[in-house]
Coordinates of C-alpha atoms and ligand atoms in Angstrom, one line a residue:
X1 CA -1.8 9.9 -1.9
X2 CA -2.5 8.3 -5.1
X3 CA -3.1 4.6 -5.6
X4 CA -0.1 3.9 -7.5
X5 CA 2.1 3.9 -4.3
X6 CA 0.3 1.3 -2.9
X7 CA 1.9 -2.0 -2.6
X8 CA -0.6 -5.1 -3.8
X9 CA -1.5 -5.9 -0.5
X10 CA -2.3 -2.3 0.1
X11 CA -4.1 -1.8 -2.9
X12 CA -6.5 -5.1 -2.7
X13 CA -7.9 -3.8 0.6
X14 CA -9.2 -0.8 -1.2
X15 CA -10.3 -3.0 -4.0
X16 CA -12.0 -5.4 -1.8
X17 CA -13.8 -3.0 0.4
X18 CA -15.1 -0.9 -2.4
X19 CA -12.8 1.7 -1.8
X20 CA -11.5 1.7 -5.4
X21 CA -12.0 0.1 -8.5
X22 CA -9.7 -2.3 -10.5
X23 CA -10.7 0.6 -13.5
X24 CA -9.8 3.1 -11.0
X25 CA -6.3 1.0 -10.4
X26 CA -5.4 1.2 -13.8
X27 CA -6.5 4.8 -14.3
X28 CA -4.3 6.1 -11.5
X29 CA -1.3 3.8 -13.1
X30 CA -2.3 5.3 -16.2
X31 CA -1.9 8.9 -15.3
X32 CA 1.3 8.3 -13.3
X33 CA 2.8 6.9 -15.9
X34 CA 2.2 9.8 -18.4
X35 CA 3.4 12.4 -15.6
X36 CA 7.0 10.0 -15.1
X37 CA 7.7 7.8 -17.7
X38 CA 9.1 10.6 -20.2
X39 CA 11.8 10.7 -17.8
X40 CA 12.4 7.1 -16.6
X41 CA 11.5 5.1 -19.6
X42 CA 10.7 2.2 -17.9
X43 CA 8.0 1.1 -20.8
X44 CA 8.7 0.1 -24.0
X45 CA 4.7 -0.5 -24.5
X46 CA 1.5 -0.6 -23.0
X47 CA -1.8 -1.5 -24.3
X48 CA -4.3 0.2 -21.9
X49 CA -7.5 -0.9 -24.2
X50 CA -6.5 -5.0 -23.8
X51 CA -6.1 -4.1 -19.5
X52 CA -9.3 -2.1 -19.5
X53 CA -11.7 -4.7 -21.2
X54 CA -9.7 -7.3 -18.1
X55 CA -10.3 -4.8 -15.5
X56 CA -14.0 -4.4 -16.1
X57 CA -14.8 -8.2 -15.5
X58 CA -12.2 -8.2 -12.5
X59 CA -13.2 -10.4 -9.9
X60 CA -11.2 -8.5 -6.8
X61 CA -12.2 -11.6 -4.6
X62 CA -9.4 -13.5 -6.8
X63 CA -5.5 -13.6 -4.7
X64 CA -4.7 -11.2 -7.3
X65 CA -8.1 -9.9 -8.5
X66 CA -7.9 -6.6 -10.2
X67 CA -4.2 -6.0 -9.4
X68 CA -2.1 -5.1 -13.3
X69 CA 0.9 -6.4 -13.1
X70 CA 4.2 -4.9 -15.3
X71 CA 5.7 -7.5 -17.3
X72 CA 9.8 -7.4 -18.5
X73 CA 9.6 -7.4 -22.1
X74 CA 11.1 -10.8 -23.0
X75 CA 8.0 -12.6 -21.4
X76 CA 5.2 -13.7 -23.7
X77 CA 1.7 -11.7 -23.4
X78 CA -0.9 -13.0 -26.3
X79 CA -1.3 -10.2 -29.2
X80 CA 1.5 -7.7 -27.1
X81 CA 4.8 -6.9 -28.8
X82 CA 7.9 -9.0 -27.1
X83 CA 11.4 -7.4 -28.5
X84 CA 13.6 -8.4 -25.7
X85 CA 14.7 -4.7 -26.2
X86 CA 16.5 -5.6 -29.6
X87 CA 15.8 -5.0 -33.1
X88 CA 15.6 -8.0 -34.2
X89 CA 12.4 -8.5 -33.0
X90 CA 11.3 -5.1 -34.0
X91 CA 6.8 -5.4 -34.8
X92 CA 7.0 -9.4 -33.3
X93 CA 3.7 -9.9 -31.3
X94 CA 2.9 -13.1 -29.4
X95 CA 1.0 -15.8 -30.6
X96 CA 0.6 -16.8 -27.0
X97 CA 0.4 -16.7 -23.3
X98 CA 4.0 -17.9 -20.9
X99 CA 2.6 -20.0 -18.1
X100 CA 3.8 -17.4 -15.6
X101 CA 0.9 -14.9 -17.9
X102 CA -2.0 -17.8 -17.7
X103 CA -0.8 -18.4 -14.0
X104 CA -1.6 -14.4 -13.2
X105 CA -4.6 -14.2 -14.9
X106 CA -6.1 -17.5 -13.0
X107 CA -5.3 -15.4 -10.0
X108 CA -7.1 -12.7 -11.7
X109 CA -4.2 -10.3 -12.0
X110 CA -3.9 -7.8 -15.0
X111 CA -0.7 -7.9 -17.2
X112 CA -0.2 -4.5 -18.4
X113 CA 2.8 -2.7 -20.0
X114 CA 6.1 -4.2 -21.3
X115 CA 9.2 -3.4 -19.3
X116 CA 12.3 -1.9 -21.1
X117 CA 15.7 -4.5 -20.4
X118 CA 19.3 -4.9 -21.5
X119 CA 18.8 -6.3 -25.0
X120 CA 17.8 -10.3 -24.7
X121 CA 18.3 -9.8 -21.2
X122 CA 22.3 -9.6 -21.3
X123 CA 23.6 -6.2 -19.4
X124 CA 23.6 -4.9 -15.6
X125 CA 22.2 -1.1 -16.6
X126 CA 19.6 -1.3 -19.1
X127 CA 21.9 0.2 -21.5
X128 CA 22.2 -2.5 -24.0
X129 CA 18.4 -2.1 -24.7
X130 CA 18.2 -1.3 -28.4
X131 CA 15.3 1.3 -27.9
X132 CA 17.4 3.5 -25.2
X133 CA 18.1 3.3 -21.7
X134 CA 16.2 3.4 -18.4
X135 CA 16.7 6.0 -15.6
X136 CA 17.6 5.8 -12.0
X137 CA 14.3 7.1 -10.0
X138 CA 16.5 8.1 -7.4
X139 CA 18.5 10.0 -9.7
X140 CA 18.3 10.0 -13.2
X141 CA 21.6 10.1 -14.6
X142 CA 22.2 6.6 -13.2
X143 CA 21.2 3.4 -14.2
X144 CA 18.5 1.2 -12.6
X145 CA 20.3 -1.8 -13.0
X146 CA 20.2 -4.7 -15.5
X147 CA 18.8 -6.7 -17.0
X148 CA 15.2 -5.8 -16.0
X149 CA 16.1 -2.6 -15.1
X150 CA 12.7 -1.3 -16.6
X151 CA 10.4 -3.2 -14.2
X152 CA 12.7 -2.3 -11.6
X153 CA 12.5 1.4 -12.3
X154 CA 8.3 1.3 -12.8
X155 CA 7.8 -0.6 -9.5
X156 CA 9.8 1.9 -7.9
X157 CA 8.7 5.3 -9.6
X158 CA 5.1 4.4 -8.2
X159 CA 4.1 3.7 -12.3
X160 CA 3.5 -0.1 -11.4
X161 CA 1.9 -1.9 -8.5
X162 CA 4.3 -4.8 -9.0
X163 CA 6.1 -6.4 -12.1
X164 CA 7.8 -9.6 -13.7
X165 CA 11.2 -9.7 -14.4
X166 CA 14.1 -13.0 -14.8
X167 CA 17.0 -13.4 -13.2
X168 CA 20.0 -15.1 -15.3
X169 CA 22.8 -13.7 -13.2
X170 CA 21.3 -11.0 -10.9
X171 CA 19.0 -9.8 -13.2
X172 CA 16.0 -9.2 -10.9
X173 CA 18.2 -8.5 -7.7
X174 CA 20.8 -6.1 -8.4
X175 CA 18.2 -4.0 -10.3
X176 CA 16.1 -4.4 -7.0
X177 CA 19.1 -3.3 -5.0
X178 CA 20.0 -0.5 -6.9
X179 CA 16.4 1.2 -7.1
X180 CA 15.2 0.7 -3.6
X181 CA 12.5 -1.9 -3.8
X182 CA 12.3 -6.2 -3.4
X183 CA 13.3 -8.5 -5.9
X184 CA 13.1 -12.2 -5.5
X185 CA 15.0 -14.9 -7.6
X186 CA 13.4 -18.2 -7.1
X187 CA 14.8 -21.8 -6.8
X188 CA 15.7 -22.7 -10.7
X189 CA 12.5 -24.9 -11.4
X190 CA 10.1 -23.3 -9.2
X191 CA 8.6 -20.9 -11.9
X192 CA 8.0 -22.0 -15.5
X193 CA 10.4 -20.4 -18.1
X194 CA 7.4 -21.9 -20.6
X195 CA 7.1 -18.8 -22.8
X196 CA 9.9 -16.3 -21.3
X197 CA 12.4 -16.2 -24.1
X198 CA 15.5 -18.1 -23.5
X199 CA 19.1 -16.8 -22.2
X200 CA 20.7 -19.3 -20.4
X201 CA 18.5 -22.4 -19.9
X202 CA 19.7 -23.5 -17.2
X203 CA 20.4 -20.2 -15.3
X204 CA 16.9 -18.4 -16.3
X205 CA 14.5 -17.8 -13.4
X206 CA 11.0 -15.6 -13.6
X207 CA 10.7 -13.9 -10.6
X208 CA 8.7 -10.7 -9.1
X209 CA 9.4 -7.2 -7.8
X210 CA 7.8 -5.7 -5.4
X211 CA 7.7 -2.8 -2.7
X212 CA 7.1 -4.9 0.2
X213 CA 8.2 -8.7 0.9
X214 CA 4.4 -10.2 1.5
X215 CA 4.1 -9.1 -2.0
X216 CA 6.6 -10.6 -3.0
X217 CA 5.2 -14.1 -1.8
X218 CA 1.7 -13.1 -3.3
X219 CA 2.9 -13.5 -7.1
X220 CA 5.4 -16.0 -5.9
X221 CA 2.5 -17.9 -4.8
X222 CA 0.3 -17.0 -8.0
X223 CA 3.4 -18.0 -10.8
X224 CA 5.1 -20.9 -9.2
X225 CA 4.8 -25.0 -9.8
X226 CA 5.1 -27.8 -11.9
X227 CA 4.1 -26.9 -15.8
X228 CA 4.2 -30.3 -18.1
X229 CA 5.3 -27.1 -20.9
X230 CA 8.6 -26.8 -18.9
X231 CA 10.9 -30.1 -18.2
X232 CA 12.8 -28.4 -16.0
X233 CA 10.0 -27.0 -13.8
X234 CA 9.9 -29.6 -10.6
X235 CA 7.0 -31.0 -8.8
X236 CA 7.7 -29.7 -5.9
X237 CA 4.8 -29.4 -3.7
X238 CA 5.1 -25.8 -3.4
X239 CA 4.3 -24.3 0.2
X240 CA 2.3 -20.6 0.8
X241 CA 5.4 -18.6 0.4
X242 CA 3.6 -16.0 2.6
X243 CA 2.9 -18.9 5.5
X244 CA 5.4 -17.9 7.4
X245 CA 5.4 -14.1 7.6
X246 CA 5.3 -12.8 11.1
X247 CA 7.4 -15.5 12.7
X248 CA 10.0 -14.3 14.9
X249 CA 13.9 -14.8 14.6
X250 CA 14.7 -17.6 17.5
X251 CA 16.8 -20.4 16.4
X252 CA 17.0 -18.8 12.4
X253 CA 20.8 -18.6 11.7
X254 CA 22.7 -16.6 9.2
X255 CA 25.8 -16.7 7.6
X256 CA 28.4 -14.2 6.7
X257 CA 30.4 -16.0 3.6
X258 CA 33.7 -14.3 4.2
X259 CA 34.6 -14.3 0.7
X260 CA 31.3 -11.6 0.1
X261 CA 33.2 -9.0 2.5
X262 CA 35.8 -8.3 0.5
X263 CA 38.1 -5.2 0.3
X264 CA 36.6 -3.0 -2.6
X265 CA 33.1 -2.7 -1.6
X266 CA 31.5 0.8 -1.5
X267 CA 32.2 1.9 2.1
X268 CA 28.7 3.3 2.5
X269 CA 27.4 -0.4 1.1
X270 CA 29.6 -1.9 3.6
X271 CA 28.5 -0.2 7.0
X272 CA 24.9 -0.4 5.6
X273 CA 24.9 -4.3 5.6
X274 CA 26.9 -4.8 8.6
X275 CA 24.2 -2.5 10.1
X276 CA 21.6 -4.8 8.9
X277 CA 23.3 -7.7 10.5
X278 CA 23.5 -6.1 13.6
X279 CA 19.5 -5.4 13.6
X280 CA 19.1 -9.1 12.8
X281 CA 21.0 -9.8 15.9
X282 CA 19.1 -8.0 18.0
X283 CA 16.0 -9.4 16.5
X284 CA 16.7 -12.7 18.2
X285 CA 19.0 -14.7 14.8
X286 CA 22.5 -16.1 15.1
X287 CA 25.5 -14.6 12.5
X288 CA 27.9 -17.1 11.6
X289 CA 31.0 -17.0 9.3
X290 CA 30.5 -19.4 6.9
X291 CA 32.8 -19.9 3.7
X292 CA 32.2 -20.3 -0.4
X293 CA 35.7 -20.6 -1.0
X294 CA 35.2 -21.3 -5.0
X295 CA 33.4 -17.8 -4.9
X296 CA 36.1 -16.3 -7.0
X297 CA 35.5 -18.1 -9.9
X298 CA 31.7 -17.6 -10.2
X299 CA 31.9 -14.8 -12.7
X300 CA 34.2 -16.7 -15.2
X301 CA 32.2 -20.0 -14.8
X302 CA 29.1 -18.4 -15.6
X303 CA 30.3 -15.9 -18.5
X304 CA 31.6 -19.6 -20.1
X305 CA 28.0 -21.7 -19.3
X306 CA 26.0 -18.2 -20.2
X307 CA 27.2 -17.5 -23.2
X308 CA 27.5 -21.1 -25.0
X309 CA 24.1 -21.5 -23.6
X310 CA 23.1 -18.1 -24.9
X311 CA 24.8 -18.9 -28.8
X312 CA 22.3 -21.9 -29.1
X313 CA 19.5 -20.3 -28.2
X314 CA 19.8 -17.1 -30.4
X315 CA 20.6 -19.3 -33.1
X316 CA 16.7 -19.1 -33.5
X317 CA 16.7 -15.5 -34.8
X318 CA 17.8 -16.2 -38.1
X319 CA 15.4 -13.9 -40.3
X320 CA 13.4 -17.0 -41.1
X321 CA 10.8 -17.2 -38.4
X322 CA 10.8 -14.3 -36.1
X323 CA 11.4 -10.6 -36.4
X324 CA 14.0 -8.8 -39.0
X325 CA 14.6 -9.8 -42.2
X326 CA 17.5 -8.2 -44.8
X327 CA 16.6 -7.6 -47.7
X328 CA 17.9 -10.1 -49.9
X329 CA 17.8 -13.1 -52.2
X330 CA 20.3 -14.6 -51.3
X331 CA 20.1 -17.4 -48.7
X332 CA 23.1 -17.4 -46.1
X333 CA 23.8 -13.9 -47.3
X334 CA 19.8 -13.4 -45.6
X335 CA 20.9 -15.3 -42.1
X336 CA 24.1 -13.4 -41.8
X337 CA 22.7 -9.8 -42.5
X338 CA 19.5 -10.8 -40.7
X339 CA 21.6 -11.0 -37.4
X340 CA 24.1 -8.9 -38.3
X341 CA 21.8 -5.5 -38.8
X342 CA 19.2 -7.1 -36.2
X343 CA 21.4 -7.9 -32.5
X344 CA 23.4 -4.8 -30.9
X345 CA 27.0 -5.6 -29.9
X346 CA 26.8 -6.8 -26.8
X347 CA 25.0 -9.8 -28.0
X348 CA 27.3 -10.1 -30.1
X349 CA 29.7 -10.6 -28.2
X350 CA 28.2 -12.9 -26.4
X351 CA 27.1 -15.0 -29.6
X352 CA 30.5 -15.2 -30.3
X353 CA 32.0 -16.0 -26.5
X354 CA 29.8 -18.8 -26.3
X355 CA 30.8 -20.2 -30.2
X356 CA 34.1 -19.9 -29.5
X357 CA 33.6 -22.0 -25.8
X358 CA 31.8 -24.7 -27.5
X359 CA 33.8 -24.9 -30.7
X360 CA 35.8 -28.3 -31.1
X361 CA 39.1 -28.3 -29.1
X362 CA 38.3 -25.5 -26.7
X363 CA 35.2 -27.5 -25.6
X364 CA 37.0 -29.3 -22.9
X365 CA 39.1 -26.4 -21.8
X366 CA 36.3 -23.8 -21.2
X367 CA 32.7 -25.3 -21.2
X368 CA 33.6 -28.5 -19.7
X369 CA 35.6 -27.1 -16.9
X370 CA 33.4 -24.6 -16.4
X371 CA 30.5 -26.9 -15.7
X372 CA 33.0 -29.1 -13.4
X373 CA 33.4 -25.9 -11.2
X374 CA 29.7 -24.8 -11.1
X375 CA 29.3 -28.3 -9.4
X376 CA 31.6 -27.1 -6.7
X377 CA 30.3 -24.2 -6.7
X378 CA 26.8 -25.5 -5.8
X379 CA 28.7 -28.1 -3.5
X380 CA 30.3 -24.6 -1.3
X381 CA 26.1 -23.6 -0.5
X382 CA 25.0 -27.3 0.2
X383 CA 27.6 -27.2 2.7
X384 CA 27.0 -23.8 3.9
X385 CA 23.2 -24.9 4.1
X386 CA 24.2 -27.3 6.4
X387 CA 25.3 -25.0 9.1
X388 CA 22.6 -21.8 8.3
X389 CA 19.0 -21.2 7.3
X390 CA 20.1 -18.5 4.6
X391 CA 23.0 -16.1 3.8
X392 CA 23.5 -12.7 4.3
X393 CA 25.6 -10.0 2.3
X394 CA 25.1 -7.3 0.1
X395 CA 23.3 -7.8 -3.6
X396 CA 25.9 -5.6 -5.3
X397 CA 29.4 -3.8 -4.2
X398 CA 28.0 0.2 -4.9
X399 CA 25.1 1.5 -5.2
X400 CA 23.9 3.0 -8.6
X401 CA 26.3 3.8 -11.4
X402 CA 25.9 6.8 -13.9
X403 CA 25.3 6.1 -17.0
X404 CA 27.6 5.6 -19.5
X405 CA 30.1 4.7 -17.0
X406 CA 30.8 1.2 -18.0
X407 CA 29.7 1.4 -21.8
X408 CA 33.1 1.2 -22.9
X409 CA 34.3 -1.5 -20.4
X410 CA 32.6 -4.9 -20.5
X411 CA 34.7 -6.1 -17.9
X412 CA 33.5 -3.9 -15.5
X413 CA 30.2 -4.2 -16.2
X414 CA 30.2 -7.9 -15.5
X415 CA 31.2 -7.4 -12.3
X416 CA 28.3 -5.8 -11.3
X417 CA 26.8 -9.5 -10.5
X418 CA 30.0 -10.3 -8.7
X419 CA 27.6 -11.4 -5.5
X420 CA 24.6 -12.8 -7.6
X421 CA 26.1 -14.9 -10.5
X422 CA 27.0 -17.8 -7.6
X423 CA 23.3 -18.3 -6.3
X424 CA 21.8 -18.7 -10.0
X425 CA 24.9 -21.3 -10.5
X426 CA 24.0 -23.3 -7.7
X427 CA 20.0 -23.4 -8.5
X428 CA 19.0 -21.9 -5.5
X429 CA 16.9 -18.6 -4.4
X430 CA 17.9 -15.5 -2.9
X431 CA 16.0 -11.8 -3.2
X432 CA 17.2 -8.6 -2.5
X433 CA 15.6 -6.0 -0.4
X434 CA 16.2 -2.5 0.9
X435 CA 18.7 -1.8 3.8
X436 CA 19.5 1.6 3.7
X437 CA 21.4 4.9 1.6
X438 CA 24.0 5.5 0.4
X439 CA 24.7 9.3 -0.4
X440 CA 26.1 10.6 -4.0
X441 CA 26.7 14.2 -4.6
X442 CA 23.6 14.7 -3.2
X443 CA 21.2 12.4 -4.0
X444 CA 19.8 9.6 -1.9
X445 CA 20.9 5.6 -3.4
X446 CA 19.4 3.1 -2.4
X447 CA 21.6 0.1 -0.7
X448 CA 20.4 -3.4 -1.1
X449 CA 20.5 -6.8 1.1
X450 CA 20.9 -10.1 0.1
X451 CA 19.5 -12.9 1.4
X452 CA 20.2 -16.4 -0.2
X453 CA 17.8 -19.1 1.0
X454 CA 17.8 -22.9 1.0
X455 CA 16.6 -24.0 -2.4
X456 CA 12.7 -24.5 -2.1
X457 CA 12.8 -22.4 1.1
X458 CA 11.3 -19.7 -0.2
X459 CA 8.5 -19.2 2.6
X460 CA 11.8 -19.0 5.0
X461 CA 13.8 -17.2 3.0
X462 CA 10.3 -14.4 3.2
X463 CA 10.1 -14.9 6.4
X464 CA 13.5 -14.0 7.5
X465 CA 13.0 -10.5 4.9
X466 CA 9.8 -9.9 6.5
X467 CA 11.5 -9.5 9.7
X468 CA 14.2 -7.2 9.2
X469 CA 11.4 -5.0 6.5
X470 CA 8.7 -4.8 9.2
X471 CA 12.1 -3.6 11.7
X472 CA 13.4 -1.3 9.6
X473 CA 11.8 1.6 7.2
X474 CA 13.8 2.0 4.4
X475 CA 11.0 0.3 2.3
X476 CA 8.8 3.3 3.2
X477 CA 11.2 5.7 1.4
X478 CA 9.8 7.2 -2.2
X479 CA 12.5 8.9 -5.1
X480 CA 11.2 12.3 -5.3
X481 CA 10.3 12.7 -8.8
Ligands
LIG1 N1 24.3 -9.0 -15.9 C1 24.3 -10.4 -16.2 C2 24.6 -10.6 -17.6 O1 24.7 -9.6 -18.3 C3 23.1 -11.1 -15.7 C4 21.9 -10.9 -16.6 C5 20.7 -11.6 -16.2 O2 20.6 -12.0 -15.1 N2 19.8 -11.7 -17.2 O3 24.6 -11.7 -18.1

């Protein structure tokens, strides 16, 4: 078995006890990466001289000493490239470290490779990335998911111990979900967005992926806390996310949000997460029906807040400071041809949504009513919270798509978050981990659970994964590649 299956946990027993190197580590990803990649494209680059020179001082005794780590493309790595997947940023290297990057390498991780995405992050299949799309591990003509379907793919193609990725709408769980491995969303202010290039301020969320849920808590427990660099990042005194791994079910309640079981799911989705309520029954915790009535209006509410938020922000790539510039001398005619050669459609589109919501007589009819119903959209989980330790239903209604599927119909795409886009409205954390197959003409798909936690509860919201992962072997299961 080569080291590269190994979860982090796994792998820093070998490193600790001698077994393996952290050069070895990174030779192993190295060669697995060569022998797969061509056909998953998970990387869009990797600089194996900047990981060697860390790996040769490694101090394995660190919480992450030794361990590389895969980092989504739109998150800031000192002297690494950092396209977002778009052409606009095309040669752009980093003139510094995101806190989440200085967090990792205190803990004495390795940052290596750059994760292919939807382009600035906006997409649910890795097909709006600018340099081509990511593959399905499971089965190549799908997609892995979106936005950070690249570290999704690497993680589970065995060509990455663990990786970064940030989670707008779903972007870290359904990409999770729909390549067979753990994603984890954390509370909105837990992590630092210091450094990860902005969608949606107050949506964005750095989070890990992993193959198991300790290792989940591991990074969680390496990138989160209070960073003076980010206003929105809260002081709250941040528990061992891994504390309370190993704790049985008794008294932990769960509930059902009716509105999540809808008519429409996948069947093969459906009877695999009302399987995996049934286990957690028998492991001891109570199901409950709870409700999120305003549920239906999540995706519209946050395509409004998203994209105005997302027009500001990309108001930045203007062929001044960053990235592409068209060749002109002309001023305005250099802004508008900057952004018009440099963004791909869907951004776009989005650029223009978001204009359009904030523009001067529409401002009250779409932004500000949208950010009315995000309030009682975050008032439906407070209440819920007060009946349940976390919620339970599936990350996303099927299991992979194939590419090229959706292309044509935005619409449809955007419905691929229709059970994540409420948990990054209301702030709080949720991760996704494996719960069973679906089959395809064929091929094996991975199915993915959901579990929305209290916010701040992540070390619960672990625990209660940890239970059903250690019951359960679906997160033993490897794509045959
Ligand atoms: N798929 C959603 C979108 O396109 C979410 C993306 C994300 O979480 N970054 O906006």
């Amino acid at each position: 078995m080569s080291l590269t299956s190994l979860s982090i946990s796994a792998l820093q027993e070998k490193l600790r006890a001698r077994e393996a190197s952290p050069i070895e580590a990174l030779d192993a990803l190295e060669s697995r990466i060569a022998a797969v990649d061509p056909s998953i494209h998970g990387y869009l680059s990797r600089d194996y001289a900047a990981a060697r020179a860390l790996a040769e001082k490694a101090d394995v005794n660190l919480p992450l000493g030794g361990v590389p780590i895969a980092i989504k493309d739109v998150i800031n790595v000192i002297g690494e490239p950092c396209t977002c997947a778009s052409k606009i940023l095309l040669g752009y290297k980093s003139t510094y470290d995101a806190t989440v990057i200085s967090r990792l390498r205190a803990a004495g991780a390795i940052p290596f490779g750059r994760c292919n995405m939807d382009e600035f992050a906006m997409g649910s299949s890795t097909e709006n990335s600018a340099f081509g799309r990511s593959c399905n591990p499971w089965d190549l003509a799908r997609v892995p998911g979106g936005s950070s379907g690249g570290s999704a793919a690497v993680v589970a193609a065995d060509e990455a111990y663990a990786s970064l990725g940030s989670d707008t709408g779903g972007s870290i769980r359904q990409p999770a979900a729909l390549c067979g491995i753990v994603g984890l969303k954390p509370t909105y202010g837990c992590v630092s967005r210091y450094g990860l290039v902005a969608f949606a301020s107050s949506l964005d969320q750095i989070g890990p992926f992993t193959k198991t849920v300790r290792d989940a808590g591991l990074l969680l427990n390496a990138i989160a806390g209070r960073d003076p660099q980010d206003s929105t990042s809260l002081d709250v005194p941040t528990e061992d996310a891994t504390a309370l791994l190993g704790r049985d079910l008794k008294g932990v309640k769960l509930g059902m949000p009716k509105e999540y079981f809808i008519s429409g799911i996948d069947p093969q989705v459906d009877a695999s997460i009302r399987a995996a309520i049934a286990k957690y029954e028998s492991l001891g915790a109570e199901i409950v029906e709870v409700s999120l009535p305003h549920t239906e209006h999540a995706v519209s509410v946050y395509y409004v807040i998203a994209t105005a938020e997302a027009s500001a922000n990309l108001a930045r790539f203007d062929g001044v400071r960053y990235g592409h510039r068209a060749a002109t001398d002309n001023l305005l005619e250099m802004y508008g041809r900057s952004r018009a050669e440099g963004f791909g459609p869907e951004v776009k589109r989005r650029i223009i949504l978001g204009t359009y919501v904030l523009s001067s007589g529409y401002y009250d009819a779409y932004y500000l009513r949208a950010q009315k119903v995000r309030t009682l959209i975050r008032d439906d989980f407070t209440k819920a919270f007060e009946k349940v330790d976390a919620i339970i239903c599936p990350t996303t209604p099927e299991p992979a798509f194939l590419a090229g599927d959706r292309t044509d119909d935005p619409l449809k795409m955007y419905l691929a978050d229709i059970f994540t886009i409420a948990c990054n409205l209301a702030g709080t954390c949720g991760l996704s981990l494996p719960c069973g197959f679906a089959n395809e003409s064929g091929k094996q798909l991975p199915i993915g659970l959901q579990l929305i936690g209290q916010p701040w509860k992540e070390a619960r919201l672990l625990q209660i994964a940890h239970a059903y992962e250690q019951a359960t072997d679906w997160h033993k299961a490897r794509p045959a590649l």
